Amino acid sequence: MASKYHLTTIDNPFSPFTQFEDWFAFDVSNGYHSSSYLARIVNSSEEISQADEDLLVENAIDEIVRLNILGIYRKVTKEDFPITTIDLINNKKK
């Protein structure tokens, strides 16, 4: 099951749910490296369930957003990104 939440920045126009490659390229090209940052905060293990892993990720996102020293991070859900024509076209290609 995919995570219900993602960490992103306030200026990233792409959805990490449906436009991950574009989202990731924007994130890295701007020097944010949000995925790496999140991975450093999540205290994970291969021995935990997917539900527990999702909870760890959500808690780490909450911590990053709460501290948010640079004021750039936000927690998002898929519902935060309206479906676009590009999303519909891309989904038909899969």
XYZ file of N, CA, C and O in Angstrom:
376
model
N 0.841 -1.183 0.000
C 0.000 0.000 0.000
C 0.886 1.247 0.000
O 1.855 1.328 0.753
N 0.565 2.187 -0.826
C 1.328 3.428 -0.899
C 0.979 4.314 0.293
O -0.104 4.244 0.849
N 1.928 5.138 0.650
C 1.731 6.035 1.778
C 0.587 7.000 1.508
O 0.391 7.469 0.391
N -0.157 7.296 2.554
C -1.284 8.216 2.461
C -0.812 9.674 2.458
O -1.515 10.560 2.012
N 0.401 9.897 2.963
C 0.942 11.246 3.091
C 2.313 11.325 2.431
O 3.025 10.341 2.343
N 2.650 12.537 2.000
C 3.985 12.804 1.468
C 4.479 14.123 2.035
O 3.686 15.006 2.377
N 5.787 14.246 2.072
C 6.436 15.497 2.422
C 6.770 16.200 1.119
O 7.286 15.589 0.190
N 6.468 17.492 1.046
C 6.832 18.275 -0.130
C 7.189 19.679 0.322
O 7.186 19.972 1.521
N 7.510 20.531 -0.627
C 7.829 21.922 -0.318
C 6.731 22.817 -0.881
O 6.005 22.437 -1.804
N 6.636 23.997 -0.322
C 5.543 24.896 -0.694
C 5.622 25.369 -2.136
O 4.611 25.771 -2.710
N 6.809 25.301 -2.746
C 6.964 25.798 -4.115
C 6.975 24.709 -5.184
O 7.061 25.007 -6.363
N 6.841 23.453 -4.781
C 6.872 22.369 -5.768
C 5.474 22.201 -6.371
O 4.537 21.852 -5.662
N 5.327 22.468 -7.679
C 3.998 22.417 -8.298
C 3.518 21.006 -8.637
O 2.366 20.820 -9.035
N 4.371 20.001 -8.473
C 4.044 18.642 -8.899
C 3.535 17.789 -7.741
O 3.915 17.994 -6.598
N 2.686 16.847 -8.095
C 2.144 15.919 -7.107
C 3.126 14.769 -6.880
O 3.477 14.066 -7.831
N 3.511 14.524 -5.626
C 4.367 13.370 -5.372
C 3.613 12.046 -5.516
O 4.214 10.990 -5.540
N 2.298 12.116 -5.661
C 1.469 10.923 -5.825
C 1.333 10.517 -7.295
O 1.462 9.342 -7.625
N 1.074 11.484 -8.164
C 0.792 11.167 -9.567
C 1.861 11.667 -10.540
O 1.854 11.289 -11.709
N 2.749 12.521 -10.075
C 3.803 13.078 -10.932
C 5.159 12.948 -10.235
O 5.942 13.883 -10.199
N 5.414 11.762 -9.698
C 6.578 11.603 -8.829
C 7.884 11.964 -9.514
O 8.725 12.638 -8.905
N 8.093 11.558 -10.747
C 9.362 11.857 -11.424
C 9.581 13.362 -11.553
O 10.684 13.858 -11.292
N 8.540 14.097 -11.954
C 8.636 15.554 -12.062
C 8.814 16.186 -10.686
O 9.602 17.122 -10.514
N 8.045 15.672 -9.715
C 8.142 16.175 -8.345
C 9.566 15.996 -7.817
O 10.161 16.924 -7.279
N 10.120 14.795 -8.002
C 11.457 14.472 -7.506
C 12.516 15.333 -8.200
O 13.422 15.861 -7.540
N 12.406 15.483 -9.513
C 13.375 16.295 -10.261
C 13.361 17.746 -9.771
O 14.418 18.361 -9.582
N 12.175 18.293 -9.554
C 12.056 19.663 -9.047
C 12.691 19.768 -7.662
O 13.458 20.689 -7.375
N 12.376 18.803 -6.809
C 12.860 18.793 -5.434
C 14.392 18.748 -5.387
O 15.015 19.544 -4.686
N 14.970 17.853 -6.148
C 16.426 17.690 -6.144
C 17.112 18.877 -6.807
O 18.128 19.380 -6.308
N 16.550 19.353 -7.920
C 17.193 20.476 -8.627
C 17.192 21.755 -7.792
O 18.030 22.635 -8.007
N 16.284 21.851 -6.836
C 16.255 23.008 -5.948
C 17.028 22.767 -4.654
O 17.028 23.614 -3.759
N 17.671 21.614 -4.555
C 18.528 21.331 -3.420
C 17.808 20.926 -2.148
O 18.414 20.920 -1.076
N 16.524 20.562 -2.238
C 15.770 20.208 -1.034
C 16.053 18.773 -0.570
O 16.186 18.531 0.615
N 16.058 17.838 -1.498
C 16.298 16.425 -1.185
C 15.349 15.941 -0.086
O 15.778 15.304 0.883
N 14.064 16.244 -0.258
C 13.058 15.918 0.747
C 12.968 14.428 1.046
O 12.805 14.035 2.210
N 13.070 13.596 0.022
C 12.995 12.144 0.244
C 14.153 11.669 1.112
O 13.966 10.842 2.013
N 15.340 12.177 0.853
C 16.507 11.804 1.659
C 16.370 12.316 3.083
O 16.720 11.615 4.043
N 15.886 13.527 3.217
C 15.665 14.117 4.545
C 14.682 13.259 5.334
O 14.939 12.896 6.490
N 13.582 12.902 4.701
C 12.574 12.070 5.363
C 13.163 10.719 5.754
O 12.944 10.236 6.869
N 13.944 10.132 4.875
C 14.556 8.825 5.155
C 15.490 8.895 6.363
O 15.591 7.929 7.130
N 16.152 10.023 6.544
C 17.046 10.169 7.698
C 16.271 10.282 9.010
O 16.769 9.903 10.068
N 15.050 10.791 8.948
C 14.235 10.986 10.155
C 13.477 9.716 10.528
O 13.314 9.402 11.706
N 13.012 8.974 9.529
C 12.231 7.750 9.783
C 13.149 6.690 10.396
O 14.190 6.375 9.848
N 12.744 6.164 11.520
C 13.502 5.098 12.187
C 12.830 3.779 11.835
O 12.031 3.251 12.593
N 13.147 3.239 10.685
C 12.447 2.081 10.141
C 13.237 0.793 10.318
O 14.404 0.804 10.679
N 12.552 -0.300 10.036
C 13.149 -1.623 10.106
C 12.417 -2.526 9.131
O 11.223 -2.346 8.888
N 13.122 -3.502 8.581
C 12.476 -4.461 7.678
C 11.556 -5.412 8.433
O 10.790 -6.150 7.823
N 11.639 -5.397 9.745
C 10.874 -6.333 10.559
C 9.508 -5.800 10.997
O 8.794 -6.488 11.722
N 9.143 -4.599 10.572
C 7.844 -4.054 10.973
C 6.840 -4.178 9.830
O 7.209 -4.311 8.664
N 5.569 -4.107 10.182
C 4.506 -4.235 9.181
C 4.420 -2.961 8.336
O 4.945 -1.913 8.710
N 3.734 -3.063 7.199
C 3.547 -1.901 6.326
C 2.751 -0.816 7.047
O 3.047 0.370 6.910
N 1.772 -1.224 7.844
C 0.971 -0.250 8.594
C 1.848 0.528 9.582
O 1.716 1.751 9.717
N 2.753 -0.189 10.261
C 3.659 0.481 11.195
C 4.639 1.379 10.460
O 4.968 2.473 10.924
N 5.107 0.935 9.298
C 6.006 1.748 8.465
C 5.307 3.047 8.046
O 5.891 4.131 8.125
N 4.053 2.927 7.610
C 3.296 4.116 7.205
C 3.144 5.088 8.364
O 3.224 6.304 8.188
N 2.926 4.558 9.568
C 2.791 5.401 10.756
C 4.111 6.102 11.077
O 4.122 7.296 11.418
N 5.224 5.385 10.949
C 6.536 5.996 11.170
C 6.789 7.132 10.180
O 7.300 8.188 10.552
N 6.432 6.902 8.924
C 6.607 7.940 7.897
C 5.740 9.150 8.217
O 6.209 10.294 8.169
N 4.480 8.905 8.565
C 3.590 10.029 8.904
C 4.118 10.814 10.097
O 4.124 12.051 10.092
N 4.582 10.120 11.120
C 5.123 10.801 12.304
C 6.373 11.613 11.960
O 6.561 12.718 12.475
N 7.220 11.081 11.090
C 8.419 11.806 10.670
C 8.040 13.052 9.874
O 8.634 14.120 10.071
N 7.068 12.920 8.981
C 6.590 14.093 8.225
C 6.060 15.147 9.184
O 6.371 16.333 9.056
N 5.255 14.708 10.156
C 4.709 15.650 11.144
C 5.823 16.379 11.890
O 5.731 17.589 12.134
N 6.878 15.651 12.254
C 8.005 16.265 12.972
C 8.722 17.289 12.096
O 9.041 18.396 12.544
N 8.969 16.935 10.833
C 9.641 17.855 9.907
C 8.807 19.121 9.718
O 9.329 20.244 9.767
N 7.503 18.957 9.523
C 6.626 20.106 9.311
C 6.527 20.951 10.584
O 6.489 22.179 10.523
N 6.509 20.300 11.742
C 6.421 21.027 13.014
C 7.676 21.872 13.236
O 7.593 23.039 13.595
N 8.849 21.298 12.997
C 10.102 22.036 13.185
C 10.302 23.068 12.076
O 10.621 24.217 12.354
N 10.168 22.652 10.827
C 10.124 23.494 9.627
C 10.940 24.781 9.736
O 10.431 25.872 9.481
N 12.195 24.649 10.074
C 13.072 25.797 10.311
C 13.127 26.726 9.102
O 13.128 27.944 9.252
N 13.140 26.165 7.900
C 13.208 26.981 6.686
C 11.841 27.479 6.227
O 11.751 28.321 5.339
N 10.769 26.939 6.795
C 9.414 27.355 6.423
C 8.992 26.884 5.041
O 8.133 27.499 4.419
N 9.582 25.797 4.554
C 9.294 25.363 3.181
C 8.529 24.050 3.091
O 8.012 23.714 2.029
N 8.453 23.299 4.171
C 7.875 21.956 4.091
C 6.390 21.948 4.416
O 5.907 22.751 5.214
N 5.695 20.997 3.763
C 4.292 20.777 4.078
C 3.934 19.306 3.876
O 4.568 18.601 3.092
N 2.946 18.877 4.610
C 2.430 17.505 4.545
C 1.247 17.528 3.598
O 0.361 18.369 3.727
N 1.233 16.606 2.634
C 0.142 16.595 1.654
C -0.465 15.205 1.533
O 0.170 14.199 1.844
N -1.715 15.206 1.069
C -2.412 13.975 0.708
C -2.741 14.057 -0.780
O -2.629 15.129 -1.387
N -3.150 12.960 -1.335
C -3.490 12.938 -2.761
C -4.601 13.945 -3.077
O -4.628 14.540 -4.153
N -5.496 14.153 -2.133
C -6.621 15.074 -2.334
C -6.175 16.529 -2.453
O -6.934 17.377 -2.912
N -4.950 16.831 -2.049
C -4.435 18.199 -2.174
C -4.091 18.576 -3.612
O -3.828 19.734 -3.902
N -4.116 17.584 -4.517
C -3.750 17.815 -5.912
C -4.916 17.399 -6.808
O -5.204 16.212 -6.936
N -5.580 18.370 -7.435
C -6.674 18.006 -8.338
C -6.163 17.209 -9.536
O -5.012 17.386 -9.957
N -6.985 16.333 -10.037
C -6.615 15.543 -11.215
C -6.569 16.473 -12.418
O -7.485 17.248 -12.661
N -5.488 16.385 -13.184
C -5.336 17.223 -14.369
C -5.464 16.367 -15.622
O -5.428 15.138 -15.568
N -5.600 17.016 -16.746
C -5.658 16.315 -18.018
C -4.384 15.509 -18.242
O -4.426 14.389 -18.728
N -3.250 16.067 -17.862
C -1.972 15.365 -18.002
C -1.990 14.077 -17.182
O -1.532 13.036 -17.646
N -2.535 14.126 -15.965
C -2.633 12.922 -15.139
C -3.468 11.861 -15.836
O -3.126 10.686 -15.834
N -4.576 12.273 -16.424
C -5.459 11.325 -17.095
C -4.757 10.682 -18.305
O -4.853 9.476 -18.525
N -4.035 11.485 -19.073
C -3.297 10.976 -20.223
C -2.206 10.002 -19.764
O -2.061 8.917 -20.319
N -1.466 10.384 -18.743
C -0.391 9.527 -18.233
C -0.929 8.211 -17.697
O -0.306 7.170 -17.868
N -2.077 8.234 -17.033
C -2.661 7.011 -16.490
C -3.120 6.068 -17.597
O -3.071 4.852 -17.449
N -3.565 6.602 -18.732
C -3.986 5.766 -19.852
C -2.796 5.079 -20.508
O -2.921 4.008 -21.080
N -1.607 5.707 -20.421
C -0.403 5.133 -21.021
C 0.117 3.936 -20.225
O 0.837 3.128 -20.743
N -0.238 3.862 -18.960
C 0.284 2.785 -18.085
C -0.431 1.490 -18.290
O -1.460 1.286 -18.698
